Amino acid sequence: MHIHKLEKQWAAIALMIAGLFVVVILSSALFHGIHAPSNVEAIDSARLHLSAEFAEDKLGVQQHPDGSVTVRMVAGRYGFYPKNLVLPAETNITFRWVSLDVIHGVHIPMTNMSTMIVPGYVAQVKTLLHHTGDYPLLCNEYCGMGHAHMWSNVKVVGKAQWEALNKQGGANHG
Ligand code: CUA
């Protein structure tokens, strides 16, 4: 079978592009901690307010004895609850998300905290926040007329400062 030289060159270019994509995906996964969400955990979205984990008084930041932190949040048109979070930098954080209505997405820019929140399931993302500062926490999945207004505020502070705020009881209210 004869293959024209030009055709071979274009085939090589196409293969190189495919190879480049594989390299980008692998480097995102291995060096930037970006993975496809893989937590399959069902929950009744209509009864979140009665659930052991996502009732209103359970939401927000919880610190564990080993120093790690779990953040529980509910997404609903058009907001994330709670509205304000203060989180420690350089700490193992597990975000757990549920939706009370439709599919939302959630993203903290410049971090690997990004996932879809599908009603009926708990979305979970583990992360380390390296840089202190104020971040928006944005909905990035079109969910209705108020989609563009759906966000919460995240303030990342140094670990020692966060501990001090927590002792005063002031870190995570509201
Ligand atoms: Cu929620 Cu867009």
PDB file of C-alpha atoms and ligand atoms in Angstrom:
ATOM      1  CA  MET A   1       0.000   0.000   0.000  1.00  0.00           C
ATOM      2  CA  HIS A   2       1.391   3.360  -0.947  1.00  0.00           C
ATOM      3  CA  ILE A   3       0.909   6.231   1.456  1.00  0.00           C
ATOM      4  CA  HIS A   4       1.700   9.687   0.173  1.00  0.00           C
ATOM      5  CA  LYS A   5       4.489  11.509   1.979  1.00  0.00           C
ATOM      6  CA  LEU A   6       2.259  14.463   2.823  1.00  0.00           C
ATOM      7  CA  GLU A   7      -0.346  12.127   4.309  1.00  0.00           C
ATOM      8  CA  LYS A   8       2.300  10.490   6.501  1.00  0.00           C
ATOM      9  CA  GLN A   9       3.415  13.912   7.742  1.00  0.00           C
ATOM     10  CA  TRP A  10      -0.118  14.935   8.664  1.00  0.00           C
ATOM     11  CA  ALA A  11      -0.733  11.588  10.356  1.00  0.00           C
ATOM     12  CA  ALA A  12       2.421  12.158  12.409  1.00  0.00           C
ATOM     13  CA  ILE A  13       1.251  15.642  13.401  1.00  0.00           C
ATOM     14  CA  ALA A  14      -2.170  14.296  14.460  1.00  0.00           C
ATOM     15  CA  LEU A  15      -0.493  11.586  16.562  1.00  0.00           C
ATOM     16  CA  MET A  16       1.797  14.136  18.171  1.00  0.00           C
ATOM     17  CA  ILE A  17      -1.204  16.287  19.131  1.00  0.00           C
ATOM     18  CA  ALA A  18      -2.932  13.255  20.662  1.00  0.00           C
ATOM     19  CA  GLY A  19       0.311  12.462  22.520  1.00  0.00           C
ATOM     20  CA  LEU A  20       0.510  16.057  23.767  1.00  0.00           C
ATOM     21  CA  PHE A  21      -3.014  15.762  25.213  1.00  0.00           C
ATOM     22  CA  VAL A  22      -2.053  12.576  27.050  1.00  0.00           C
ATOM     23  CA  VAL A  23       0.993  14.370  28.513  1.00  0.00           C
ATOM     24  CA  VAL A  24      -1.178  17.330  29.618  1.00  0.00           C
ATOM     25  CA  ILE A  25      -3.737  15.031  31.267  1.00  0.00           C
ATOM     26  CA  LEU A  26      -1.050  12.990  33.034  1.00  0.00           C
ATOM     27  CA  SER A  27       0.827  16.051  34.267  1.00  0.00           C
ATOM     28  CA  SER A  28      -2.433  17.611  35.552  1.00  0.00           C
ATOM     29  CA  ALA A  29      -3.187  14.422  37.450  1.00  0.00           C
ATOM     30  CA  LEU A  30       0.301  13.692  38.761  1.00  0.00           C
ATOM     31  CA  PHE A  31       1.703  17.162  39.451  1.00  0.00           C
ATOM     32  CA  HIS A  32      -1.329  19.393  40.007  1.00  0.00           C
ATOM     33  CA  GLY A  33      -3.629  16.951  41.782  1.00  0.00           C
ATOM     34  CA  ILE A  34      -6.423  17.427  39.258  1.00  0.00           C
ATOM     35  CA  HIS A  35      -8.571  14.305  39.049  1.00  0.00           C
ATOM     36  CA  ALA A  36     -11.964  13.385  37.748  1.00  0.00           C
ATOM     37  CA  PRO A  37     -14.403  13.398  40.680  1.00  0.00           C
ATOM     38  CA  SER A  38     -14.884   9.765  41.661  1.00  0.00           C
ATOM     39  CA  ASN A  39     -16.800   9.813  44.942  1.00  0.00           C
ATOM     40  CA  VAL A  40     -20.028   7.841  44.554  1.00  0.00           C
ATOM     41  CA  GLU A  41     -22.103   8.399  47.646  1.00  0.00           C
ATOM     42  CA  ALA A  42     -25.877   8.786  47.454  1.00  0.00           C
ATOM     43  CA  ILE A  43     -27.987  11.141  49.555  1.00  0.00           C
ATOM     44  CA  ASP A  44     -31.645  12.177  49.526  1.00  0.00           C
ATOM     45  CA  SER A  45     -31.505  15.761  48.258  1.00  0.00           C
ATOM     46  CA  ALA A  46     -35.086  16.472  49.316  1.00  0.00           C
ATOM     47  CA  ARG A  47     -34.313  15.667  52.958  1.00  0.00           C
ATOM     48  CA  LEU A  48     -30.946  17.350  53.481  1.00  0.00           C
ATOM     49  CA  HIS A  49     -32.341  19.467  56.305  1.00  0.00           C
ATOM     50  CA  LEU A  50     -33.112  16.233  58.184  1.00  0.00           C
ATOM     51  CA  SER A  51     -29.847  14.463  57.366  1.00  0.00           C
ATOM     52  CA  ALA A  52     -27.211  13.789  59.996  1.00  0.00           C
ATOM     53  CA  GLU A  53     -24.485  15.466  57.973  1.00  0.00           C
ATOM     54  CA  PHE A  54     -26.048  18.339  56.055  1.00  0.00           C
ATOM     55  CA  ALA A  55     -28.598  19.807  58.447  1.00  0.00           C
ATOM     56  CA  GLU A  56     -28.175  23.579  58.714  1.00  0.00           C
ATOM     57  CA  ASP A  57     -26.296  23.538  62.027  1.00  0.00           C
ATOM     58  CA  LYS A  58     -23.786  20.977  60.674  1.00  0.00           C
ATOM     59  CA  LEU A  59     -22.689  23.086  57.700  1.00  0.00           C
ATOM     60  CA  GLY A  60     -19.384  24.916  57.482  1.00  0.00           C
ATOM     61  CA  VAL A  61     -15.954  24.025  58.780  1.00  0.00           C
ATOM     62  CA  GLN A  62     -15.155  21.223  61.170  1.00  0.00           C
ATOM     63  CA  GLN A  63     -11.665  20.536  62.516  1.00  0.00           C
ATOM     64  CA  HIS A  64     -10.577  16.996  63.372  1.00  0.00           C
ATOM     65  CA  PRO A  65      -8.168  15.923  66.153  1.00  0.00           C
ATOM     66  CA  ASP A  66      -5.414  15.238  63.576  1.00  0.00           C
ATOM     67  CA  GLY A  67      -5.628  18.858  62.414  1.00  0.00           C
ATOM     68  CA  SER A  68      -7.368  18.134  59.127  1.00  0.00           C
ATOM     69  CA  VAL A  69     -10.533  19.974  58.225  1.00  0.00           C
ATOM     70  CA  THR A  70     -13.847  19.008  56.661  1.00  0.00           C
ATOM     71  CA  VAL A  71     -16.018  21.613  54.977  1.00  0.00           C
ATOM     72  CA  ARG A  72     -19.677  20.783  54.370  1.00  0.00           C
ATOM     73  CA  MET A  73     -21.679  22.973  52.040  1.00  0.00           C
ATOM     74  CA  VAL A  74     -25.083  22.959  50.410  1.00  0.00           C
ATOM     75  CA  ALA A  75     -25.613  24.401  46.944  1.00  0.00           C
ATOM     76  CA  GLY A  76     -29.053  25.613  45.926  1.00  0.00           C
ATOM     77  CA  ARG A  77     -30.424  28.162  43.517  1.00  0.00           C
ATOM     78  CA  TYR A  78     -28.788  30.664  43.927  1.00  0.00           C
ATOM     79  CA  GLY A  79     -26.177  30.385  46.595  1.00  0.00           C
ATOM     80  CA  PHE A  80     -23.711  28.207  48.462  1.00  0.00           C
ATOM     81  CA  TYR A  81     -24.377  27.851  52.165  1.00  0.00           C
ATOM     82  CA  PRO A  82     -22.686  29.063  54.295  1.00  0.00           C
ATOM     83  CA  LYS A  83     -21.925  32.302  52.476  1.00  0.00           C
ATOM     84  CA  ASN A  84     -18.537  32.972  54.108  1.00  0.00           C
ATOM     85  CA  LEU A  85     -15.733  30.546  54.881  1.00  0.00           C
ATOM     86  CA  VAL A  86     -12.409  31.088  56.596  1.00  0.00           C
ATOM     87  CA  LEU A  87      -9.972  28.267  55.869  1.00  0.00           C
ATOM     88  CA  PRO A  88      -6.419  27.461  56.943  1.00  0.00           C
ATOM     89  CA  ALA A  89      -3.606  27.330  54.389  1.00  0.00           C
ATOM     90  CA  GLU A  90      -1.364  24.258  54.119  1.00  0.00           C
ATOM     91  CA  THR A  91      -3.939  22.000  55.750  1.00  0.00           C
ATOM     92  CA  ASN A  92      -5.614  18.867  54.454  1.00  0.00           C
ATOM     93  CA  ILE A  93      -9.130  19.966  53.590  1.00  0.00           C
ATOM     94  CA  THR A  94     -11.966  17.712  52.491  1.00  0.00           C
ATOM     95  CA  PHE A  95     -14.844  19.524  50.848  1.00  0.00           C
ATOM     96  CA  ARG A  96     -18.200  17.738  50.853  1.00  0.00           C
ATOM     97  CA  TRP A  97     -20.929  19.199  48.675  1.00  0.00           C
ATOM     98  CA  VAL A  98     -24.590  18.479  48.138  1.00  0.00           C
ATOM     99  CA  SER A  99     -27.237  20.149  46.011  1.00  0.00           C
ATOM    100  CA  LEU A 100     -30.780  20.718  47.205  1.00  0.00           C
ATOM    101  CA  ASP A 101     -32.198  21.220  43.724  1.00  0.00           C
ATOM    102  CA  VAL A 102     -30.441  21.049  40.335  1.00  0.00           C
ATOM    103  CA  ILE A 103     -26.909  20.378  39.078  1.00  0.00           C
ATOM    104  CA  HIS A 104     -24.448  23.040  40.172  1.00  0.00           C
ATOM    105  CA  GLY A 105     -20.722  23.274  39.709  1.00  0.00           C
ATOM    106  CA  VAL A 106     -18.292  24.701  42.186  1.00  0.00           C
ATOM    107  CA  HIS A 107     -14.861  26.108  41.626  1.00  0.00           C
ATOM    108  CA  ILE A 108     -12.286  28.040  43.617  1.00  0.00           C
ATOM    109  CA  PRO A 109     -10.063  29.759  41.030  1.00  0.00           C
ATOM    110  CA  MET A 110      -6.325  28.960  41.114  1.00  0.00           C
ATOM    111  CA  THR A 111      -6.895  25.762  43.117  1.00  0.00           C
ATOM    112  CA  ASN A 112      -7.855  22.181  42.241  1.00  0.00           C
ATOM    113  CA  MET A 113     -11.170  22.653  44.108  1.00  0.00           C
ATOM    114  CA  SER A 114     -13.549  22.086  41.230  1.00  0.00           C
ATOM    115  CA  THR A 115     -16.423  19.652  40.901  1.00  0.00           C
ATOM    116  CA  MET A 116     -19.956  19.190  39.707  1.00  0.00           C
ATOM    117  CA  ILE A 117     -22.598  18.857  42.404  1.00  0.00           C
ATOM    118  CA  VAL A 118     -25.246  16.431  41.215  1.00  0.00           C
ATOM    119  CA  PRO A 119     -28.475  16.186  43.216  1.00  0.00           C
ATOM    120  CA  GLY A 120     -28.746  12.813  44.912  1.00  0.00           C
ATOM    121  CA  TYR A 121     -24.984  12.473  45.417  1.00  0.00           C
ATOM    122  CA  VAL A 122     -22.285  13.817  47.708  1.00  0.00           C
ATOM    123  CA  ALA A 123     -19.436  15.425  45.770  1.00  0.00           C
ATOM    124  CA  GLN A 124     -16.122  15.262  47.565  1.00  0.00           C
ATOM    125  CA  VAL A 125     -12.818  16.995  46.825  1.00  0.00           C
ATOM    126  CA  LYS A 126      -9.643  16.852  48.881  1.00  0.00           C
ATOM    127  CA  THR A 127      -7.283  19.773  48.598  1.00  0.00           C
ATOM    128  CA  LEU A 128      -4.501  21.826  50.125  1.00  0.00           C
ATOM    129  CA  LEU A 129      -4.732  25.594  49.773  1.00  0.00           C
ATOM    130  CA  HIS A 130      -1.243  26.992  49.405  1.00  0.00           C
ATOM    131  CA  HIS A 131      -1.841  30.723  49.132  1.00  0.00           C
ATOM    132  CA  THR A 132      -3.527  33.007  51.630  1.00  0.00           C
ATOM    133  CA  GLY A 133      -5.971  35.613  50.405  1.00  0.00           C
ATOM    134  CA  ASP A 134      -9.573  36.124  49.413  1.00  0.00           C
ATOM    135  CA  TYR A 135     -11.107  33.833  46.824  1.00  0.00           C
ATOM    136  CA  PRO A 136     -14.528  33.642  45.285  1.00  0.00           C
ATOM    137  CA  LEU A 137     -16.225  30.262  45.342  1.00  0.00           C
ATOM    138  CA  LEU A 138     -18.172  30.187  42.105  1.00  0.00           C
ATOM    139  CA  CYS A 139     -20.914  28.160  40.500  1.00  0.00           C
ATOM    140  CA  ASN A 140     -19.616  27.098  37.094  1.00  0.00           C
ATOM    141  CA  GLU A 141     -22.542  25.015  35.870  1.00  0.00           C
ATOM    142  CA  TYR A 142     -25.479  26.917  34.383  1.00  0.00           C
ATOM    143  CA  CYS A 143     -28.324  26.414  36.849  1.00  0.00           C
ATOM    144  CA  GLY A 144     -30.886  29.084  35.980  1.00  0.00           C
ATOM    145  CA  MET A 145     -31.488  32.810  35.800  1.00  0.00           C
ATOM    146  CA  GLY A 146     -29.481  33.558  38.943  1.00  0.00           C
ATOM    147  CA  HIS A 147     -26.486  31.419  38.007  1.00  0.00           C
ATOM    148  CA  ALA A 148     -24.135  34.393  37.605  1.00  0.00           C
ATOM    149  CA  HIS A 149     -24.999  35.547  41.128  1.00  0.00           C
ATOM    150  CA  MET A 150     -24.265  32.246  42.795  1.00  0.00           C
ATOM    151  CA  TRP A 151     -21.129  32.431  44.888  1.00  0.00           C
ATOM    152  CA  SER A 152     -19.653  32.348  48.383  1.00  0.00           C
ATOM    153  CA  ASN A 153     -16.530  33.985  49.782  1.00  0.00           C
ATOM    154  CA  VAL A 154     -13.452  32.087  50.923  1.00  0.00           C
ATOM    155  CA  LYS A 155     -10.737  33.671  53.002  1.00  0.00           C
ATOM    156  CA  VAL A 156      -7.575  31.597  53.323  1.00  0.00           C
ATOM    157  CA  VAL A 157      -5.391  32.558  56.291  1.00  0.00           C
ATOM    158  CA  GLY A 158      -2.188  31.140  57.777  1.00  0.00           C
ATOM    159  CA  LYS A 159      -2.686  28.067  59.943  1.00  0.00           C
ATOM    160  CA  ALA A 160      -1.680  29.783  63.206  1.00  0.00           C
ATOM    161  CA  GLN A 161      -3.986  32.711  62.518  1.00  0.00           C
ATOM    162  CA  TRP A 162      -6.801  30.313  61.699  1.00  0.00           C
ATOM    163  CA  GLU A 163      -6.284  28.420  64.981  1.00  0.00           C
ATOM    164  CA  ALA A 164      -6.395  31.716  66.872  1.00  0.00           C
ATOM    165  CA  LEU A 165      -9.609  32.785  65.127  1.00  0.00           C
ATOM    166  CA  ASN A 166     -11.142  29.401  65.867  1.00  0.00           C
ATOM    167  CA  LYS A 167     -10.348  29.683  69.588  1.00  0.00           C
ATOM    168  CA  GLN A 168     -12.189  33.006  69.663  1.00  0.00           C
ATOM    169  CA  GLY A 169     -15.035  31.235  67.899  1.00  0.00           C
ATOM    170  CA  GLY A 170     -14.866  33.791  65.136  1.00  0.00           C
ATOM    171  CA  ALA A 171     -13.538  31.847  62.186  1.00  0.00           C
ATOM    172  CA  ASN A 172     -16.637  30.356  60.741  1.00  0.00           C
ATOM    173  CA  HIS A 173     -19.881  31.973  61.567  1.00  0.00           C
ATOM    174  CA  GLY A 174     -22.066  33.346  58.820  1.00  0.00           C
TER     175      GLY A 174
HETATM  176 CU1  CUA B   1     -25.533  27.108  40.532  1.00  0.00          CU
HETATM  177 CU2  CUA B   1     -24.937  27.919  38.384  1.00  0.00          CU
END
